[in-house]
């Protein structure tokens, strides 16, 4: 591989047209993938496919010898030609990703909107769907900067060194290539050793695409309406010449600035097309189409918007407003999106969203006041935007499912061996009634088992449960690590036999997290231990509840052998607002006292995969060079447990100071 020296002057590498064309043909798929992943996620998948191919094709110099800017290399061979092509592709993708000052963040960058060959009419192109790991990587890349995305691909796909990657980025015009490489390294930590394999999957291959037609009905309507539009435009232009300038709209007392601007006008509500969800890289509530038989009921929409604009506090006849903790209750800053308006079980419900929050308005009925419920959804994804509670009454709830949900079922976490039962769903996506766990009881824990469309992700089934919020909570599972010190395992869907058995003994620990603030709960089995005196095999677990606002709470659990598959696991520790048991807190140690079948008291302790030594002090003073510890101890007396990691760092217990 040629040696690159960042920081020195950039050479103008003269590349023969034949050599450049040969390099382009040989590297075409990689160049398109590099461009596709560097372009901003704000573009639809269809648009990213087209502009990625355009960037790769425009990188080829002219038929005669051309001066192609490229980094300093050790020669002008095939590698030099390939590097020069990479630089040109990067320059095109990074330039297109640039947003001028003041450019709206919700819109693609202006240069990405310019027409480029190739052009496709009447069809939408998109790569084939990958799995859950590809979706997680796609979200991480979308949150990263464009130079970091490019650096991640160059390092993980092409195997370039940091020095080589910095030189390519610098030649492409990145002002701080070192910072981009460091940001890419953090993506490496998230993706793990399988990063290269994930990038080579169909999810990110813009050369292996599927096609589908555009909206044929809408296309026909546009042709019919084209003549009328011209006439109307001409009439409006003529009227504009005779109407005096508009006076500023006064800010009505008690009304928000959004209403004063007219943003809360039903006619300005955003209405998303039925198939938008299948052609966007942002698969969340912003991709939901409008549904319901009251979507054109203007008086109803006016009442819903008015309730969100001026939430009442003390007026007994006004709308009752509730919000999950840390959710702003102010009016939306712009015209919100209409998701649903219709009648459900005698209630008239309107569901709105502003990109960061959901607002569910329920119209007044009889003696019941109208109500408005607000909740944060600013980090929603395929799973946490999969359903919304429309009504909740008489021990059951009815949900509106996402347009990408193709199959819905229900199951009880406390009956892991009982198959899921099919849940009927209307054409508008409204489910039949689903039981809700009763407060203070744990004789059942109903969950939804949902399946995503293959147009989003293949073979993807997941669980969500009602914890009191507008959107149900996503449940995941991380299995025990392998032997030795393997790389960290990633959370996976809690649908396997092992996951269901683990959740059967964890489900009753969900009660403290009711209230609507939790977006996902992961049950991580971090260690297993053979108990002394014939006590059998126990599993240590950390259940982490991640909230919509960021921080998470954890519960440390011990599942001892039991004759019941649903006996609640023993709670050994609890902590709030912590990074423990997340990707930012991947190491944990926990302990508890235990009485053996022979009536002997022990201190049990266990650590996660990187723990190499466990130490105790206080009533018991000992140490073991292992990931688990079981030592005789008095029934009472404080015992402090710490651990050492393989890098020498000291680790204290979670939830015990």
XYZ file of C-alpha atoms in Angstrom:
657
model
C 0.000 0.000 0.000
C 1.485 3.416 -0.886
C 2.757 5.599 1.933
C 0.930 8.871 2.428
C 2.332 11.806 4.331
C -0.368 14.132 5.646
C 0.620 17.691 6.312
C 2.878 18.021 3.248
C 1.850 19.872 0.094
C -0.696 18.104 -2.088
C 0.633 16.892 -5.447
C -1.298 17.173 -8.666
C -1.038 13.540 -9.741
C -1.133 13.144 -13.516
C -3.188 10.064 -14.312
C -3.598 8.569 -17.733
C -7.218 8.314 -18.801
C -6.859 4.593 -19.422
C -5.431 3.937 -15.987
C -8.100 6.049 -14.296
C -10.858 4.274 -16.213
C -9.436 0.896 -15.209
C -9.294 1.987 -11.578
C -12.870 3.276 -11.726
C -14.178 0.005 -13.137
C -12.308 -2.022 -10.536
C -13.252 0.211 -7.611
C -16.708 1.305 -8.766
C -18.745 -0.544 -6.138
C -16.483 0.679 -3.339
C -16.557 4.259 -4.610
C -20.355 4.244 -4.823
C -20.587 2.793 -1.316
C -18.174 5.449 -0.019
C -20.291 8.214 -1.547
C -23.601 6.652 -0.454
C -22.513 6.503 3.191
C -20.881 9.949 3.149
C -23.916 11.744 1.765
C -26.240 13.092 4.488
C -29.007 10.885 5.839
C -31.484 13.720 5.203
C -31.615 12.535 1.601
C -34.013 9.727 0.786
C -32.474 6.360 -0.006
C -33.539 6.780 -3.642
C -31.789 10.139 -3.914
C -28.654 8.900 -2.148
C -28.376 5.979 -4.585
C -28.538 8.309 -7.576
C -26.144 10.968 -6.294
C -23.691 8.291 -5.113
C -23.506 6.855 -8.629
C -23.211 10.383 -10.031
C -20.292 11.165 -7.716
C -18.462 7.984 -8.736
C -19.049 8.518 -12.459
C -18.027 12.182 -12.372
C -14.742 11.241 -10.698
C -13.393 9.888 -13.992
C -11.057 12.364 -15.718
C -11.542 13.285 -19.370
C -10.478 11.175 -22.320
C -7.123 12.919 -22.451
C -4.662 13.137 -19.589
C -6.080 15.228 -16.788
C -4.594 16.685 -13.649
C -6.460 15.063 -10.777
C -5.886 16.449 -7.278
C -4.718 13.614 -5.058
C -2.644 12.988 -1.936
C 1.095 12.453 -2.127
C 1.808 8.792 -2.861
C 4.872 6.735 -3.561
C 4.113 6.504 -7.268
C 1.609 6.852 -10.071
C 0.504 3.215 -10.248
C -2.982 1.732 -9.869
C -3.145 2.615 -6.173
C -2.379 6.245 -6.960
C -5.179 6.276 -9.527
C -7.607 4.687 -7.071
C -6.665 7.199 -4.368
C -7.192 10.105 -6.742
C -10.651 8.768 -7.585
C -11.467 8.390 -3.888
C -10.453 11.991 -3.307
C -12.729 13.233 -6.089
C -15.651 11.140 -4.815
C -15.084 12.376 -1.274
C -14.855 15.970 -2.424
C -18.179 15.665 -4.260
C -19.929 13.958 -1.329
C -18.526 16.287 1.325
C -19.348 19.380 -0.724
C -22.899 18.153 -1.208
C -23.202 17.531 2.546
C -22.348 21.175 3.350
C -25.234 23.381 4.525
C -24.890 27.159 4.206
C -25.511 29.255 7.289
C -29.249 29.519 7.898
C -30.147 26.568 5.697
C -33.025 24.621 7.367
C -31.769 21.461 9.076
C -34.795 19.452 7.976
C -33.937 19.975 4.289
C -31.172 18.232 2.356
C -28.144 20.405 1.571
C -28.695 22.580 -1.512
C -26.039 20.939 -3.692
C -27.529 17.520 -3.000
C -30.768 18.756 -4.566
C -29.159 19.683 -7.894
C -29.972 17.291 -10.751
C -27.201 14.848 -11.657
C -26.964 11.937 -14.026
C -28.070 9.194 -13.774
C -31.756 10.146 -13.647
C -34.584 7.658 -13.103
C -38.222 8.416 -13.924
C -41.201 6.479 -12.627
C -39.219 4.212 -10.283
C -37.781 4.450 -6.784
C -34.472 2.746 -6.022
C -33.348 1.551 -2.622
C -30.827 -0.993 -1.280
C -32.127 -4.251 0.097
C -32.989 -4.218 3.794
C -30.496 -5.565 6.306
C -30.899 -6.768 9.884
C -31.074 -5.133 13.288
C -27.289 -4.629 13.524
C -27.263 -2.824 10.172
C -30.092 -0.557 11.358
C -28.162 0.286 14.534
C -25.039 1.078 12.507
C -27.079 3.205 10.097
C -28.436 5.274 12.988
C -24.934 5.755 14.397
C -23.634 6.887 11.002
C -26.550 9.296 10.566
C -25.599 10.990 13.860
C -21.927 11.328 12.859
C -20.424 14.103 10.748
C -19.891 13.536 7.031
C -16.051 13.446 7.323
C -16.343 10.914 10.157
C -18.619 8.723 8.053
C -16.114 8.842 5.225
C -13.233 8.020 7.579
C -15.183 5.123 9.051
C -15.735 3.597 5.599
C -12.112 4.088 4.534
C -10.815 2.430 7.698
C -13.385 -0.374 8.055
C -13.994 -1.196 4.376
C -10.679 -0.424 2.685
C -8.499 -1.220 5.695
C -6.576 2.056 5.447
C -4.396 3.226 8.296
C -5.238 6.410 10.188
C -2.390 8.202 8.377
C -3.641 7.134 4.960
C -7.222 8.076 5.845
C -6.175 11.514 7.105
C -4.255 12.144 3.887
C -7.248 11.273 1.717
C -9.588 13.453 3.784
C -7.132 16.322 3.761
C -6.790 16.107 -0.014
C -10.586 16.155 -0.264
C -10.695 19.455 1.614
C -11.557 18.355 5.159
C -10.086 21.079 7.422
C -9.414 18.762 10.395
C -8.986 15.203 9.110
C -7.498 14.026 12.407
C -10.668 14.945 14.275
C -12.729 13.043 11.705
C -10.579 9.940 12.173
C -10.947 10.155 15.947
C -14.726 10.437 15.596
C -14.649 7.422 13.271
C -12.776 5.483 15.945
C -15.719 5.994 18.289
C -17.952 4.486 15.600
C -15.571 1.508 15.493
C -16.222 0.946 19.186
C -19.978 0.930 18.589
C -19.901 -1.351 15.558
C -17.324 -3.770 16.978
C -15.125 -6.127 14.961
C -17.942 -6.859 12.509
C -17.939 -3.286 11.144
C -16.440 -4.292 7.800
C -18.920 -7.122 7.331
C -21.837 -4.845 8.193
C -20.706 -2.223 5.664
C -20.520 -4.914 2.978
C -24.119 -5.989 3.647
C -26.996 -5.260 1.279
C -28.209 -2.447 3.558
C -25.324 -0.189 2.398
C -24.777 -1.508 -1.145
C -26.074 1.147 -3.533
C -25.115 -1.046 -6.512
C -27.469 -3.865 -5.535
C -30.851 -2.166 -5.382
C -34.532 -2.959 -5.500
C -37.099 -0.963 -7.431
C -40.721 -0.039 -7.005
C -42.986 2.353 -8.907
C -43.772 5.810 -7.695
C -47.336 6.664 -6.693
C -49.180 5.878 -9.948
C -52.487 7.384 -8.814
C -50.823 10.596 -7.687
C -48.919 10.780 -10.981
C -52.180 10.581 -12.951
C -53.785 13.260 -10.786
C -50.812 15.550 -11.310
C -51.167 15.276 -15.079
C -54.847 16.147 -14.872
C -54.204 19.060 -12.527
C -51.278 20.532 -14.473
C -53.521 22.633 -16.763
C -55.521 24.050 -13.880
C -52.419 24.985 -11.919
C -51.189 27.271 -14.667
C -54.510 29.103 -14.824
C -54.682 29.520 -11.044
C -51.082 30.749 -10.886
C -51.766 33.369 -13.525
C -54.867 34.540 -11.677
C -52.997 34.824 -8.387
C -50.196 36.760 -10.036
C -52.686 39.228 -11.453
C -54.393 39.584 -8.077
C -51.083 40.250 -6.371
C -50.625 43.310 -8.540
C -53.850 44.914 -7.262
C -54.017 43.890 -3.565
C -52.304 46.233 -1.054
C -49.539 44.823 1.111
C -50.659 42.707 4.048
C -50.513 44.270 7.477
C -48.674 42.330 10.200
C -50.888 39.812 11.987
C -51.293 40.988 15.580
C -50.289 38.606 18.344
C -53.615 37.655 19.877
C -53.761 37.766 23.665
C -53.228 34.333 25.155
C -52.182 32.882 21.822
C -48.752 31.478 21.044
C -46.435 32.937 18.442
C -47.039 29.781 16.405
C -50.756 30.598 16.206
C -50.001 34.250 15.453
C -47.945 33.089 12.461
C -50.819 30.865 11.349
C -48.739 27.740 11.871
C -51.587 26.069 13.757
C -53.977 26.249 10.847
C -55.496 22.842 9.896
C -54.789 23.633 6.245
C -51.066 23.837 7.016
C -50.795 20.496 8.785
C -48.093 18.277 7.287
C -49.591 15.185 5.666
C -47.052 12.517 4.726
C -47.559 10.217 1.745
C -48.527 6.596 2.268
C -45.200 5.145 1.025
C -42.752 7.719 2.398
C -41.648 5.359 5.183
C -40.205 2.914 2.597
C -37.995 5.561 0.971
C -36.356 7.421 3.827
C -33.373 6.862 6.075
C -35.281 8.384 9.006
C -37.764 5.668 9.949
C -39.654 7.199 12.857
C -42.861 9.132 13.481
C -41.936 11.712 10.832
C -42.451 8.966 8.216
C -45.981 8.059 9.368
C -48.765 8.785 6.863
C -52.025 10.384 7.934
C -54.764 7.858 8.774
C -58.248 7.791 10.256
C -61.765 8.586 9.036
C -61.784 12.105 10.581
C -58.574 13.355 8.943
C -60.551 15.974 6.971
C -62.741 17.095 9.892
C -61.619 20.723 10.080
C -63.522 21.688 13.292
C -62.017 18.673 15.087
C -58.504 19.544 13.909
C -59.024 23.153 14.992
C -59.975 22.002 18.500
C -56.921 19.750 18.705
C -54.546 22.479 17.523
C -56.137 25.032 19.859
C -55.652 22.666 22.794
C -51.956 22.328 22.005
C -51.603 26.063 21.443
C -53.180 27.223 24.723
C -53.019 24.423 27.321
C -55.260 25.226 30.274
C -54.209 24.900 33.877
C -57.108 25.848 36.132
C -60.238 26.317 34.007
C -62.555 23.427 34.890
C -64.178 23.584 31.453
C -60.927 23.638 29.513
C -58.750 20.875 28.143
C -56.957 18.681 30.669
C -53.261 18.597 29.736
C -50.790 15.933 30.870
C -47.177 15.423 29.869
C -44.503 12.891 30.672
C -41.644 14.263 32.825
C -39.219 16.565 31.019
C -41.604 17.032 28.078
C -42.197 20.700 27.101
C -45.871 21.666 26.926
C -45.467 24.762 24.762
C -47.027 25.035 21.306
C -45.184 23.495 18.343
C -42.697 25.876 16.693
C -44.076 25.116 13.235
C -47.103 23.495 11.622
C -47.224 19.983 13.124
C -47.708 16.700 11.299
C -51.101 14.985 11.312
C -50.760 11.267 12.058
C -54.319 10.184 12.854
C -57.828 11.534 13.367
C -60.703 9.174 13.977
C -63.142 7.488 16.333
C -61.850 4.684 18.577
C -64.131 2.943 21.096
C -66.454 5.939 21.238
C -63.598 8.414 21.710
C -62.567 10.877 19.023
C -58.775 10.984 18.890
C -56.327 13.214 17.010
C -52.632 12.346 16.946
C -50.125 15.070 16.043
C -46.332 15.299 16.013
C -43.764 18.073 15.709
C -40.662 15.912 15.172
C -39.695 15.929 18.851
C -43.026 15.278 20.583
C -46.304 13.461 20.126
C -49.587 15.102 21.087
C -52.712 12.967 21.516
C -55.919 14.980 21.706
C -59.125 13.265 22.888
C -62.307 15.188 22.250
C -64.785 15.904 25.021
C -67.536 13.304 25.455
C -70.440 13.602 27.862
C -69.164 14.790 31.238
C -65.563 13.970 30.304
C -63.405 16.966 29.448
C -61.238 17.044 26.378
C -57.666 15.986 27.098
C -54.239 16.494 25.593
C -51.339 14.133 26.339
C -47.786 15.107 25.349
C -44.666 12.910 25.242
C -41.098 13.139 23.966
C -40.181 10.992 20.949
C -37.084 12.808 19.702
C -34.940 9.662 19.533
C -37.512 7.289 18.067
C -36.614 4.571 15.566
C -38.087 1.538 13.821
C -39.019 -0.081 17.141
C -39.846 2.834 19.440
C -41.956 4.473 16.718
C -43.748 1.208 15.951
C -46.957 1.971 17.847
C -48.848 4.641 19.787
C -51.531 4.212 22.445
C -54.780 5.707 21.129
C -57.017 4.780 24.073
C -56.439 3.177 27.454
C -59.482 2.138 29.542
C -60.954 -0.788 31.483
C -57.651 -2.643 31.794
C -56.829 -2.577 28.087
C -55.343 -0.335 25.420
C -55.721 0.062 21.690
C -52.750 1.000 19.548
C -52.101 2.650 16.214
C -49.294 0.695 14.556
C -46.637 2.104 12.251
C -47.103 1.688 8.487
C -44.082 -0.638 8.353
C -45.635 -3.164 10.760
C -46.854 -6.163 8.744
C -47.825 -8.505 11.588
C -48.982 -7.918 15.166
C -49.461 -10.401 17.982
C -49.695 -10.425 21.774
C -47.992 -12.574 24.367
C -47.473 -12.657 28.134
C -43.897 -12.350 29.388
C -44.835 -14.482 32.390
C -45.813 -17.349 30.090
C -42.687 -17.788 27.950
C -43.749 -21.205 26.639
C -47.124 -19.963 25.362
C -47.056 -18.961 21.666
C -47.968 -15.431 20.664
C -51.585 -14.870 19.636
C -52.437 -12.970 16.467
C -53.730 -9.447 17.095
C -56.341 -8.148 14.618
C -55.446 -4.768 13.077
C -57.762 -2.560 11.005
C -56.852 -1.185 7.576
C -55.934 2.095 9.310
C -53.518 0.292 11.640
C -55.714 0.348 14.781
C -55.434 -2.805 16.896
C -58.071 -4.612 18.877
C -57.946 -4.112 22.660
C -54.768 -5.404 24.337
C -54.680 -6.138 28.101
C -52.590 -3.801 30.262
C -50.731 -4.898 33.398
C -52.575 -3.780 36.520
C -50.746 -1.344 38.789
C -49.151 -3.021 41.801
C -49.777 -6.526 40.466
C -47.627 -8.930 38.501
C -49.795 -11.863 37.581
C -49.369 -11.016 33.903
C -47.209 -8.742 31.749
C -48.765 -8.370 28.272
C -46.526 -7.283 25.395
C -46.947 -6.630 21.687
C -44.932 -8.805 19.319
C -44.517 -6.847 16.073
C -42.886 -7.667 12.757
C -41.333 -5.060 10.447
C -41.812 -4.998 6.696
C -39.002 -6.551 4.654
C -38.803 -3.182 2.873
C -37.313 -1.809 6.093
C -35.477 -4.768 7.619
C -35.669 -8.487 6.914
C -36.776 -11.054 9.500
C -37.214 -8.432 12.221
C -39.625 -9.256 15.047
C -39.511 -7.376 18.352
C -41.371 -6.830 21.621
C -42.828 -3.638 23.102
C -44.784 -3.209 26.329
C -46.995 -0.525 27.839
C -45.258 1.374 30.648
C -47.744 4.237 30.719
C -46.412 6.366 27.869
C -47.903 7.338 24.533
C -45.529 4.942 22.781
C -44.780 1.508 24.258
C -41.316 0.564 25.537
C -38.974 -1.579 23.436
C -37.648 -4.710 25.201
C -34.268 -6.208 24.245
C -31.911 -8.881 25.556
C -28.121 -9.298 25.671
C -26.984 -12.896 26.233
C -24.121 -14.136 28.371
C -20.617 -13.487 27.009
C -18.565 -16.303 25.570
C -15.490 -17.787 27.198
C -12.329 -15.763 27.744
C -12.639 -12.023 27.126
C -14.775 -11.771 23.983
C -15.862 -8.487 22.410
C -19.012 -7.001 23.948
C -22.265 -8.386 22.637
C -24.918 -6.033 21.365
C -28.542 -5.999 22.553
C -30.806 -8.082 20.353
C -34.525 -8.554 20.066
C -36.063 -10.384 23.039
C -37.833 -13.008 20.941
C -35.556 -16.060 21.287
C -36.223 -18.845 23.793
C -33.369 -17.701 26.071
C -34.547 -14.094 25.915
C -38.128 -14.999 26.807
C -36.966 -17.134 29.750
C -34.778 -14.292 31.012
C -37.608 -11.775 30.676
C -40.051 -14.134 32.427
C -38.048 -13.587 35.622
C -37.323 -9.900 34.912
C -40.809 -8.694 33.939
C -41.995 -8.019 37.498
C -39.076 -5.601 37.966
C -40.524 -3.225 35.355
C -43.060 -1.629 37.720
C -40.761 1.158 39.051
C -40.328 2.399 35.484
C -44.006 3.016 34.775
C -44.790 6.614 33.891
C -43.966 7.043 30.223
C -40.356 8.249 30.460
C -38.686 4.992 29.364
C -38.061 4.310 25.677
C -36.308 0.919 25.975
C -35.303 -1.676 28.575
C -32.456 -4.118 27.971
C -31.897 -7.245 30.087
C -28.156 -7.988 30.009
C -26.969 -11.327 31.354
C -23.393 -10.400 32.216
C -22.191 -13.395 34.275
C -23.090 -16.918 35.381
C -21.955 -18.557 38.609
C -21.974 -22.057 40.070
C -23.256 -21.680 43.630
C -21.518 -23.555 46.472
C -23.011 -26.362 48.572
C -24.877 -27.737 45.565
C -26.818 -24.506 45.083
C -26.928 -24.889 41.301
C -26.251 -22.380 38.511
C -27.190 -18.707 38.877
C -27.198 -15.898 36.329
C -26.367 -12.261 37.067
C -28.267 -9.699 35.044
C -28.489 -5.926 34.664
C -31.794 -4.461 33.497
C -31.262 -0.970 32.101
C -34.144 1.416 31.401
C -33.068 4.102 28.921
C -35.186 7.252 29.095
C -36.226 9.535 26.267
C -34.151 12.379 27.685
C -30.940 10.306 27.823
C -30.023 9.113 31.345
C -30.943 5.608 32.412
C -31.770 3.632 35.540
C -30.475 0.133 36.257
C -31.497 -2.793 38.422
C -28.934 -5.512 39.258
C -30.599 -8.909 39.444
C -29.656 -12.476 40.405
C -31.619 -15.376 38.944
C -31.045 -18.341 41.260
C -32.282 -21.855 40.408
C -36.031 -22.093 40.888
C -38.836 -24.532 40.224
C -40.819 -21.679 38.633
C -39.728 -20.077 35.366
C -41.463 -16.857 36.423
C -40.145 -16.391 39.976
C -38.929 -12.765 40.081
C -35.158 -12.414 40.108
C -33.576 -11.153 43.334
C -32.875 -7.417 43.304
C -29.264 -6.883 44.442
C -28.755 -3.225 43.551
C -30.369 -0.239 41.909
C -29.038 3.045 40.547
C -30.593 6.089 38.868
C -29.234 8.435 36.207
C -26.242 6.246 35.425
C -24.349 5.109 32.339
C -23.871 1.631 33.830
C -24.899 -1.325 31.666
C -24.906 0.795 28.504
C -22.384 1.140 25.681
C -20.815 3.933 27.753
C -20.663 1.773 30.883
C -19.791 -1.726 29.680
C -18.235 -2.971 32.941
C -20.146 -3.885 36.080
C -19.692 -5.795 39.342
C -22.476 -6.782 41.745
C -22.844 -8.740 44.985
C -25.407 -10.109 47.436
C -25.671 -12.315 50.517
C -27.040 -15.826 50.038
C -27.948 -18.724 52.293
C -26.963 -22.096 50.829
C -29.012 -25.320 50.985
C -26.702 -26.340 53.881
C -27.671 -23.176 55.841
C -24.284 -21.521 55.292
C -24.148 -17.794 54.574
C -22.070 -16.584 51.635
C -21.179 -13.363 49.907
C -21.684 -13.857 46.183
C -20.146 -11.488 43.647
C -19.745 -11.440 39.885
C -18.343 -9.115 37.245
C -18.744 -8.574 33.522
C -16.440 -9.917 30.811
C -13.438 -7.609 31.430
C -13.278 -8.251 35.204
C -10.187 -10.255 36.168
C -10.186 -9.923 39.982
C -12.795 -9.409 42.711
C -11.919 -8.126 46.187
C -13.979 -7.806 49.383
C -13.353 -5.801 52.529
C -15.196 -5.177 55.790
C -16.889 -8.178 57.390
C -15.095 -10.353 54.827
C -11.582 -9.564 53.594
C -10.535 -11.678 50.620
C -9.735 -11.602 46.897
C -10.080 -13.933 43.912
C -8.513 -13.651 40.459
C -11.734 -14.569 38.689
C -14.979 -13.079 37.385
C -17.064 -14.633 40.195
C -16.605 -15.049 43.933
C -18.403 -17.070 46.630
C -16.973 -16.792 50.154
C -18.363 -17.764 53.572
C -19.503 -14.713 55.488
C -21.470 -13.783 58.613
C -25.188 -13.181 58.140
C -24.752 -9.507 58.958
C -21.980 -6.956 58.632
C -21.054 -4.537 55.873
C -19.059 -5.974 52.985
C -17.566 -3.741 50.304
C -16.936 -5.330 46.903
C -14.632 -3.956 44.206
C -13.198 -5.395 41.019
C -10.175 -4.997 38.770
C -10.477 -4.822 34.994
C -8.013 -6.298 32.534
C -6.475 -2.830 32.055
C -5.946 -2.363 35.812
C -8.844 0.028 36.375
C -10.751 -0.338 39.655
C -14.510 -0.869 39.505
C -17.009 -0.321 42.340
C -20.446 -1.831 42.731
C -23.409 -0.226 40.998
C -26.185 0.916 43.304
C -24.266 0.454 46.561
C -22.198 3.615 46.732
